[in-house]
Amino acid sequence: MTIDHTKVPSTQSNFTVLVSVTDAALKTLANGGHVANANGYDIGFYSDSGGTTKLKWEVEKYDGTTGNLIAWVKIPSVSSSSDTVFYLMYGDSSINTDQSDPPNTWDSNFKTAYHLDEATGSTSKDSTSSGYNCTPTGSPTQGTGKIKGALTFNGSTQYTSRTNPSGLNFERTDPFTVSFWAKPNTASTARELAVGKILNSGTYTGWNCMMNGYGPFQSTGVVSFGLVSSAGVNEALVYTSSATNMNDGNWHLYHFTSNGSSTAAGLKIYEDGIAKATNTQFDNLTASIRSTADFDISGQQGGNLFNGATDEVHVAAGVRSQGWITTEYTQPKFPGNLYHHGQRELRYKSVNITEKFHPHLVRSWRI
């Protein structure tokens, strides 16, 4: 599999790439393909054509009837100057246990990674080693997402949350990054919390990513990001000053970064990989924002609920670079740009392939 370097603005280390492909060869043997295990356990990703260096991966979906595979693979280095090649292998009938490693598929900076593709009413699983699974309230509805599935919230009774996950207790001096795909249901001026960890009472201590603005500046299509110790009194908050596309009926990717400077100037908002111009609402944060609040997706401990669909919520320590953010946006929106499956060829191991692998162990997708 070839990652086109022209789609990578700058070289990234330990980058988790999305593999989304449907191919007849990835059907199970019973369905006319070459995958030996009915669960697809013999599907694996390697950094070398010999299959000796295993990568870390997580399978989000495998359908042996159609040959559809959605997986996340951590690549040690994704180059911006030359194409990065890695290998998808399958057909080893001796493999009958799951070879994936979801927690280590995400670099150590990731504190949470939710795919939000579980059934309606089910726990939203965190794929990272943190294990911060979220419990739903009001049965958010499972539906079609940007990547696979997504949760849809009604804006009045539905959210999913984790009781006080300490690893998300970022201080005002802690650099961190929050990202998610969002597709609001309607154009609304209602203030809606998409993702946040903030106490919804008293001093409102914590951090939040809001859709449709905040306070006196709330307006349809405005996105805000704030660090709060006491609302208005001790707070750093910015909101988008130029038009966003959040209410156009399409999926959009949002990133929110705080560089640990404790100032509004240290807060940035990105839409679809592009930094948005922002205005400052508050810039007087001097006190701690670390709180015992719950972490919420669509909701501020039951208030300001989001009306729309959300997919792929990630929270990471540290500020993700512009290059990282752009690449995250490019890969799922245009999977064909990164994973090409036009002209195909079969590649065979130079050793006796009957010892371990089926002859169709490697296929090559590339323009």
Short mmCIF file of C-alpha atoms in Angstrom, two decimals:
data_model
loop_
_atom_site.label_atom_id
_atom_site.label_comp_id
_atom_site.label_asym_id
_atom_site.label_seq_id
_atom_site.Cartn_x
_atom_site.Cartn_y
_atom_site.Cartn_z
CA MET A 1 0.00 0.00 0.00
CA THR A 2 1.40 3.36 -1.04
CA ILE A 3 0.91 6.70 0.72
CA ASP A 4 1.29 9.46 -1.82
CA HIS A 5 3.87 11.90 -0.40
CA THR A 6 2.28 14.82 -2.23
CA LYS A 7 -0.71 14.49 0.11
CA VAL A 8 1.52 14.78 3.20
CA PRO A 9 2.53 18.43 3.92
CA SER A 10 5.34 17.48 6.30
CA THR A 11 6.88 14.22 7.49
CA GLN A 12 4.98 12.69 10.41
CA SER A 13 6.20 10.22 13.02
CA ASN A 14 4.03 7.42 14.41
CA PHE A 15 1.08 8.58 12.36
CA THR A 16 -2.06 6.45 12.44
CA VAL A 17 -3.33 6.18 8.87
CA LEU A 18 -6.74 5.06 7.71
CA VAL A 19 -7.02 2.11 5.34
CA SER A 20 -10.45 1.91 3.72
CA VAL A 21 -10.65 -0.53 0.81
CA THR A 22 -13.09 -2.94 -0.81
CA ASP A 23 -11.58 -5.62 -3.02
CA ALA A 24 -12.67 -9.08 -4.16
CA ALA A 25 -9.35 -10.56 -3.00
CA LEU A 26 -10.22 -9.54 0.57
CA LYS A 27 -13.32 -11.70 0.59
CA THR A 28 -13.04 -14.93 2.56
CA LEU A 29 -12.31 -18.19 0.78
CA ALA A 30 -15.96 -19.18 1.17
CA ASN A 31 -16.94 -16.05 -0.74
CA GLY A 32 -14.43 -16.48 -3.55
CA GLY A 33 -11.61 -14.41 -2.07
CA HIS A 34 -8.27 -15.26 -0.48
CA VAL A 35 -8.73 -14.45 3.21
CA ALA A 36 -8.40 -17.71 5.11
CA ASN A 37 -9.99 -16.86 8.43
CA ALA A 38 -13.72 -16.11 8.57
CA ASN A 39 -13.07 -13.21 10.96
CA GLY A 40 -10.22 -11.85 8.85
CA TYR A 41 -7.64 -12.56 11.54
CA ASP A 42 -5.04 -13.45 8.89
CA ILE A 43 -5.25 -9.90 7.51
CA GLY A 44 -2.21 -8.00 8.78
CA PHE A 45 -0.01 -5.01 8.05
CA TYR A 46 3.77 -5.11 7.75
CA SER A 47 6.52 -2.64 6.97
CA ASP A 48 8.37 -5.09 4.68
CA SER A 49 7.37 -7.28 1.76
CA GLY A 50 8.67 -10.35 3.57
CA GLY A 51 6.16 -9.96 6.35
CA THR A 52 8.78 -10.05 9.12
CA THR A 53 8.15 -6.63 10.72
CA LYS A 54 4.61 -6.35 11.98
CA LEU A 55 3.01 -2.93 12.35
CA LYS A 56 0.38 -1.98 14.93
CA TRP A 57 -3.19 -1.88 13.66
CA GLU A 58 -6.83 -1.78 14.66
CA VAL A 59 -9.63 -3.18 12.50
CA GLU A 60 -12.77 -1.06 12.70
CA LYS A 61 -14.68 -3.18 10.18
CA TYR A 62 -14.16 -6.32 8.15
CA ASP A 63 -16.80 -7.83 5.88
CA GLY A 64 -15.68 -11.13 4.38
CA THR A 65 -18.67 -11.22 2.05
CA THR A 66 -17.89 -7.97 0.26
CA GLY A 67 -14.15 -7.71 0.92
CA ASN A 68 -14.60 -4.39 2.71
CA LEU A 69 -11.86 -3.50 5.21
CA ILE A 70 -11.61 -0.41 7.41
CA ALA A 71 -8.50 -0.37 9.56
CA TRP A 72 -6.19 2.07 11.33
CA VAL A 73 -2.44 1.42 11.02
CA LYS A 74 0.37 3.18 12.87
CA ILE A 75 3.22 4.00 10.47
CA PRO A 76 6.59 4.84 12.11
CA SER A 77 7.30 7.57 9.56
CA VAL A 78 5.12 9.04 6.80
CA SER A 79 7.35 10.98 4.45
CA SER A 80 6.50 14.22 2.67
CA SER A 81 9.40 13.82 0.22
CA SER A 82 8.94 10.24 -1.02
CA ASP A 83 6.09 7.74 -1.08
CA THR A 84 5.71 5.58 2.02
CA VAL A 85 5.06 1.91 1.31
CA PHE A 86 3.70 -0.71 3.68
CA TYR A 87 2.12 -4.09 3.08
CA LEU A 88 -1.27 -5.68 3.65
CA MET A 89 -0.98 -9.47 3.84
CA TYR A 90 -3.56 -12.23 4.10
CA GLY A 91 -4.15 -15.89 3.32
CA ASP A 92 -2.29 -17.63 6.16
CA SER A 93 -4.63 -20.43 7.23
CA SER A 94 -2.61 -21.06 10.40
CA ILE A 95 -3.66 -17.71 11.88
CA ASN A 96 -6.91 -18.10 13.81
CA THR A 97 -6.56 -15.48 16.55
CA ASP A 98 -6.81 -11.71 16.40
CA GLN A 99 -3.41 -10.20 15.56
CA SER A 100 -4.42 -6.56 15.92
CA ASP A 101 -3.26 -4.28 18.76
CA PRO A 102 -5.71 -1.36 19.09
CA PRO A 103 -4.19 0.36 22.17
CA ASN A 104 -0.73 0.57 20.56
CA THR A 105 -2.13 1.65 17.19
CA TRP A 106 -2.42 5.16 18.64
CA ASP A 107 0.74 7.00 19.64
CA SER A 108 1.38 7.69 23.32
CA ASN A 109 0.04 11.24 23.02
CA PHE A 110 -3.48 9.98 22.31
CA LYS A 111 -5.52 9.94 25.51
CA THR A 112 -8.77 8.86 23.83
CA ALA A 113 -9.88 7.66 20.40
CA TYR A 114 -13.57 6.92 19.90
CA HIS A 115 -14.87 5.52 16.61
CA LEU A 116 -18.49 5.85 17.82
CA ASP A 117 -19.62 2.94 15.64
CA GLU A 118 -21.25 0.86 18.37
CA ALA A 119 -24.93 -0.05 18.29
CA THR A 120 -27.56 2.36 19.60
CA GLY A 121 -27.53 2.39 23.40
CA SER A 122 -24.13 0.70 23.65
CA THR A 123 -20.98 1.87 25.41
CA SER A 124 -18.73 4.07 23.27
CA LYS A 125 -15.36 2.34 23.41
CA ASP A 126 -12.05 4.13 23.76
CA SER A 127 -9.46 2.39 21.57
CA THR A 128 -6.44 3.77 23.45
CA SER A 129 -4.77 2.25 26.48
CA SER A 130 -6.64 4.78 28.68
CA GLY A 131 -9.80 2.72 28.40
CA TYR A 132 -12.05 5.74 28.94
CA ASN A 133 -15.23 4.12 27.65
CA CYS A 134 -18.26 6.42 27.60
CA THR A 135 -21.74 5.52 28.85
CA PRO A 136 -24.69 6.79 26.78
CA THR A 137 -27.63 8.74 28.17
CA GLY A 138 -30.89 8.84 26.23
CA SER A 139 -29.71 6.26 23.65
CA PRO A 140 -27.91 8.33 20.99
CA THR A 141 -28.72 6.76 17.62
CA GLN A 142 -26.17 4.81 15.61
CA GLY A 143 -26.12 5.80 11.95
CA THR A 144 -23.89 6.37 8.94
CA GLY A 145 -20.69 8.15 9.86
CA LYS A 146 -17.81 9.78 8.07
CA ILE A 147 -15.59 6.71 8.41
CA LYS A 148 -18.00 3.91 9.34
CA GLY A 149 -20.68 4.50 11.95
CA ALA A 150 -21.38 7.61 14.03
CA LEU A 151 -23.61 8.68 16.88
CA THR A 152 -26.48 11.07 16.23
CA PHE A 153 -27.70 13.23 19.11
CA ASN A 154 -31.12 14.91 19.31
CA GLY A 155 -30.01 18.10 21.05
CA SER A 156 -32.30 17.61 24.05
CA THR A 157 -31.81 14.31 25.90
CA GLN A 158 -28.86 12.45 24.38
CA TYR A 159 -25.14 12.41 25.12
CA THR A 160 -22.39 9.95 26.08
CA SER A 161 -19.93 10.52 28.90
CA ARG A 162 -17.16 9.19 31.12
CA THR A 163 -17.11 9.93 34.82
CA ASN A 164 -14.10 12.12 35.62
CA PRO A 165 -11.27 10.61 33.51
CA SER A 166 -8.15 12.02 35.17
CA GLY A 167 -6.05 11.75 32.01
CA LEU A 168 -8.20 14.43 30.39
CA ASN A 169 -7.76 16.84 33.31
CA PHE A 170 -5.62 19.25 31.30
CA GLU A 171 -4.29 22.26 33.13
CA ARG A 172 -4.18 25.72 31.52
CA THR A 173 -0.41 25.21 31.02
CA ASP A 174 -0.84 21.79 29.36
CA PRO A 175 -0.69 21.73 25.55
CA PHE A 176 -3.42 19.49 24.13
CA THR A 177 -5.46 18.79 20.98
CA VAL A 178 -9.09 17.76 20.50
CA SER A 179 -10.54 16.63 17.16
CA PHE A 180 -13.79 15.22 15.81
CA TRP A 181 -15.96 15.01 12.70
CA ALA A 182 -19.30 16.80 13.04
CA LYS A 183 -22.47 17.02 10.97
CA PRO A 184 -25.10 19.21 12.69
CA ASN A 185 -28.72 18.34 11.95
CA THR A 186 -30.02 21.88 11.56
CA ALA A 187 -28.91 25.48 11.44
CA SER A 188 -29.38 26.65 15.00
CA THR A 189 -28.36 29.50 17.26
CA ALA A 190 -28.50 27.23 20.30
CA ARG A 191 -25.19 26.88 22.10
CA GLU A 192 -24.16 23.24 21.79
CA LEU A 193 -21.22 21.48 23.40
CA ALA A 194 -19.70 18.96 20.99
CA VAL A 195 -16.83 17.71 23.19
CA GLY A 196 -15.63 18.89 26.56
CA LYS A 197 -14.63 18.22 30.15
CA ILE A 198 -16.22 20.99 32.13
CA LEU A 199 -18.29 21.19 35.29
CA ASN A 200 -21.74 22.49 34.38
CA SER A 201 -22.35 24.30 37.67
CA GLY A 202 -20.78 26.90 39.89
CA THR A 203 -17.52 28.06 38.35
CA TYR A 204 -17.80 25.90 35.17
CA THR A 205 -14.18 24.77 35.55
CA GLY A 206 -12.62 22.87 32.63
CA TRP A 207 -12.36 23.05 28.82
CA ASN A 208 -14.96 22.91 26.06
CA CYS A 209 -15.42 22.83 22.29
CA MET A 210 -18.69 24.53 21.41
CA MET A 211 -20.72 24.76 18.21
CA ASN A 212 -22.82 27.89 17.51
CA GLY A 213 -20.68 30.09 19.65
CA TYR A 214 -20.75 31.00 23.30
CA GLY A 215 -22.43 33.56 25.53
CA PRO A 216 -23.33 36.88 23.90
CA PHE A 217 -21.50 35.85 20.75
CA GLN A 218 -23.48 32.68 20.04
CA SER A 219 -24.57 32.57 16.42
CA THR A 220 -25.28 29.94 13.80
CA GLY A 221 -22.05 28.50 12.42
CA VAL A 222 -19.76 30.03 15.04
CA VAL A 223 -17.36 27.59 16.71
CA SER A 224 -15.66 28.35 20.01
CA PHE A 225 -12.95 26.87 22.22
CA GLY A 226 -12.43 27.82 25.83
CA LEU A 227 -10.42 27.12 28.98
CA VAL A 228 -12.49 28.08 32.00
CA SER A 229 -11.82 28.49 35.71
CA SER A 230 -14.75 30.81 36.38
CA ALA A 231 -17.01 31.72 33.46
CA GLY A 232 -16.19 35.20 32.20
CA VAL A 233 -14.24 36.05 35.35
CA ASN A 234 -11.27 33.75 34.80
CA GLU A 235 -11.30 32.37 31.27
CA ALA A 236 -9.56 32.22 27.88
CA LEU A 237 -11.95 31.77 24.97
CA VAL A 238 -11.88 32.33 21.22
CA TYR A 239 -14.57 31.98 18.56
CA THR A 240 -14.44 31.86 14.77
CA SER A 241 -14.70 35.29 13.21
CA SER A 242 -15.09 34.08 9.63
CA ALA A 243 -17.84 31.86 8.25
CA THR A 244 -17.62 28.13 8.89
CA ASN A 245 -19.31 25.37 6.91
CA MET A 246 -20.63 23.48 9.92
CA ASN A 247 -24.32 23.84 9.01
CA ASP A 248 -24.14 23.01 5.30
CA GLY A 249 -25.35 19.42 5.74
CA ASN A 250 -21.92 17.85 5.20
CA TRP A 251 -19.32 16.30 7.47
CA HIS A 252 -16.51 18.60 8.61
CA LEU A 253 -13.41 17.90 10.67
CA TYR A 254 -12.60 20.18 13.61
CA HIS A 255 -9.35 20.45 15.55
CA PHE A 256 -8.91 22.56 18.67
CA THR A 257 -5.41 23.16 20.05
CA SER A 258 -4.16 24.84 23.22
CA ASN A 259 -0.42 25.52 23.41
CA GLY A 260 -0.25 25.83 27.20
CA SER A 261 0.29 29.57 27.27
CA SER A 262 -2.89 30.17 29.32
CA THR A 263 -3.92 32.88 26.88
CA ALA A 264 -6.54 33.25 24.18
CA ALA A 265 -3.69 33.70 21.68
CA GLY A 266 -2.65 30.13 22.47
CA LEU A 267 -6.00 28.69 21.34
CA LYS A 268 -6.61 27.69 17.72
CA ILE A 269 -9.58 26.29 15.81
CA TYR A 270 -9.24 24.38 12.53
CA GLU A 271 -11.98 23.41 10.09
CA ASP A 272 -11.15 20.76 7.48
CA GLY A 273 -7.44 21.12 8.10
CA ILE A 274 -7.39 24.91 7.77
CA ALA A 275 -6.80 27.31 10.68
CA LYS A 276 -9.74 29.66 11.14
CA ALA A 277 -9.47 33.33 11.99
CA THR A 278 -10.71 33.85 15.55
CA ASN A 279 -11.87 36.65 17.81
CA THR A 280 -11.13 36.73 21.52
CA GLN A 281 -14.04 36.78 23.95
CA PHE A 282 -12.12 36.35 27.20
CA ASP A 283 -8.40 36.50 27.92
CA ASN A 284 -8.02 36.68 31.67
CA LEU A 285 -7.17 33.11 32.69
CA THR A 286 -4.79 32.89 35.65
CA ALA A 287 -6.33 30.15 37.82
CA SER A 288 -6.40 26.37 37.51
CA ILE A 289 -8.85 24.74 35.11
CA ARG A 290 -8.25 21.19 36.35
CA SER A 291 -11.63 19.83 37.40
CA THR A 292 -13.46 16.71 38.54
CA ALA A 293 -15.97 17.09 35.73
CA ASP A 294 -17.12 14.29 33.47
CA PHE A 295 -15.87 14.04 29.89
CA ASP A 296 -18.84 14.51 27.55
CA ILE A 297 -19.47 13.96 23.87
CA SER A 298 -22.57 16.05 23.08
CA GLY A 299 -23.30 17.62 26.40
CA GLN A 300 -22.00 19.59 29.32
CA GLN A 301 -23.00 17.16 32.07
CA GLY A 302 -26.53 17.19 30.70
CA GLY A 303 -26.69 20.77 29.39
CA ASN A 304 -26.10 22.49 26.01
CA LEU A 305 -26.60 19.22 24.12
CA PHE A 306 -25.41 18.81 20.53
CA ASN A 307 -27.95 18.36 17.73
CA GLY A 308 -26.29 16.30 15.02
CA ALA A 309 -23.89 13.45 14.29
CA THR A 310 -20.36 13.03 15.62
CA ASP A 311 -17.61 10.65 14.50
CA GLU A 312 -13.98 9.90 15.42
CA VAL A 313 -13.48 11.87 18.62
CA HIS A 314 -9.78 12.04 19.52
CA VAL A 315 -8.07 13.80 22.42
CA ALA A 316 -4.28 14.04 22.60
CA ALA A 317 -1.66 15.59 24.82
CA GLY A 318 0.49 18.13 23.00
CA VAL A 319 -0.25 20.44 20.10
CA ARG A 320 -0.64 18.63 16.80
CA SER A 321 1.16 20.42 13.97
CA GLN A 322 -0.50 21.97 10.94
CA GLY A 323 0.99 19.14 8.85
CA TRP A 324 -0.50 16.48 11.13
CA ILE A 325 -3.90 18.18 11.13
CA THR A 326 -3.97 18.57 7.34
CA THR A 327 -3.00 14.94 6.82
CA GLU A 328 -5.71 13.77 9.23
CA TYR A 329 -8.25 15.68 7.19
CA THR A 330 -7.00 14.57 3.79
CA GLN A 331 -6.84 10.85 4.45
CA PRO A 332 -10.44 10.02 5.45
CA LYS A 333 -12.10 12.55 3.17
CA PHE A 334 -10.18 11.33 0.12
CA PRO A 335 -9.14 7.73 0.87
CA GLY A 336 -8.29 7.19 -2.80
CA ASN A 337 -5.63 9.89 -2.51
CA LEU A 338 -3.68 7.84 -0.02
CA TYR A 339 -4.60 4.27 -0.78
CA HIS A 340 -4.70 3.66 -4.50
CA HIS A 341 -6.22 0.50 -5.89
CA GLY A 342 -6.23 1.05 -9.60
CA GLN A 343 -3.56 -0.96 -11.46
CA ARG A 344 -3.00 -4.18 -9.51
CA GLU A 345 -0.27 -6.77 -9.42
CA LEU A 346 0.37 -9.90 -7.38
CA ARG A 347 3.65 -10.12 -5.50
CA TYR A 348 5.10 -13.38 -4.24
CA LYS A 349 7.58 -14.05 -1.49
CA SER A 350 11.04 -15.06 -2.61
CA VAL A 351 10.90 -17.97 -0.13
CA ASN A 352 8.71 -21.04 -0.42
CA ILE A 353 5.27 -19.48 -0.11
CA THR A 354 3.58 -22.78 0.70
CA GLU A 355 5.34 -22.90 4.05
CA LYS A 356 3.25 -20.16 5.61
CA PHE A 357 1.31 -17.98 3.23
CA HIS A 358 -1.32 -18.37 0.56
CA PRO A 359 0.08 -17.35 -2.88
CA HIS A 360 -2.09 -14.23 -2.86
CA LEU A 361 -0.59 -12.96 0.35
CA VAL A 362 0.22 -9.51 -1.00
CA ARG A 363 -1.60 -7.21 -3.36
CA SER A 364 -0.40 -3.79 -4.32
CA TRP A 365 -2.64 -0.74 -4.53
CA ARG A 366 -1.08 2.18 -6.32
CA ILE A 367 -1.62 4.72 -9.11
#
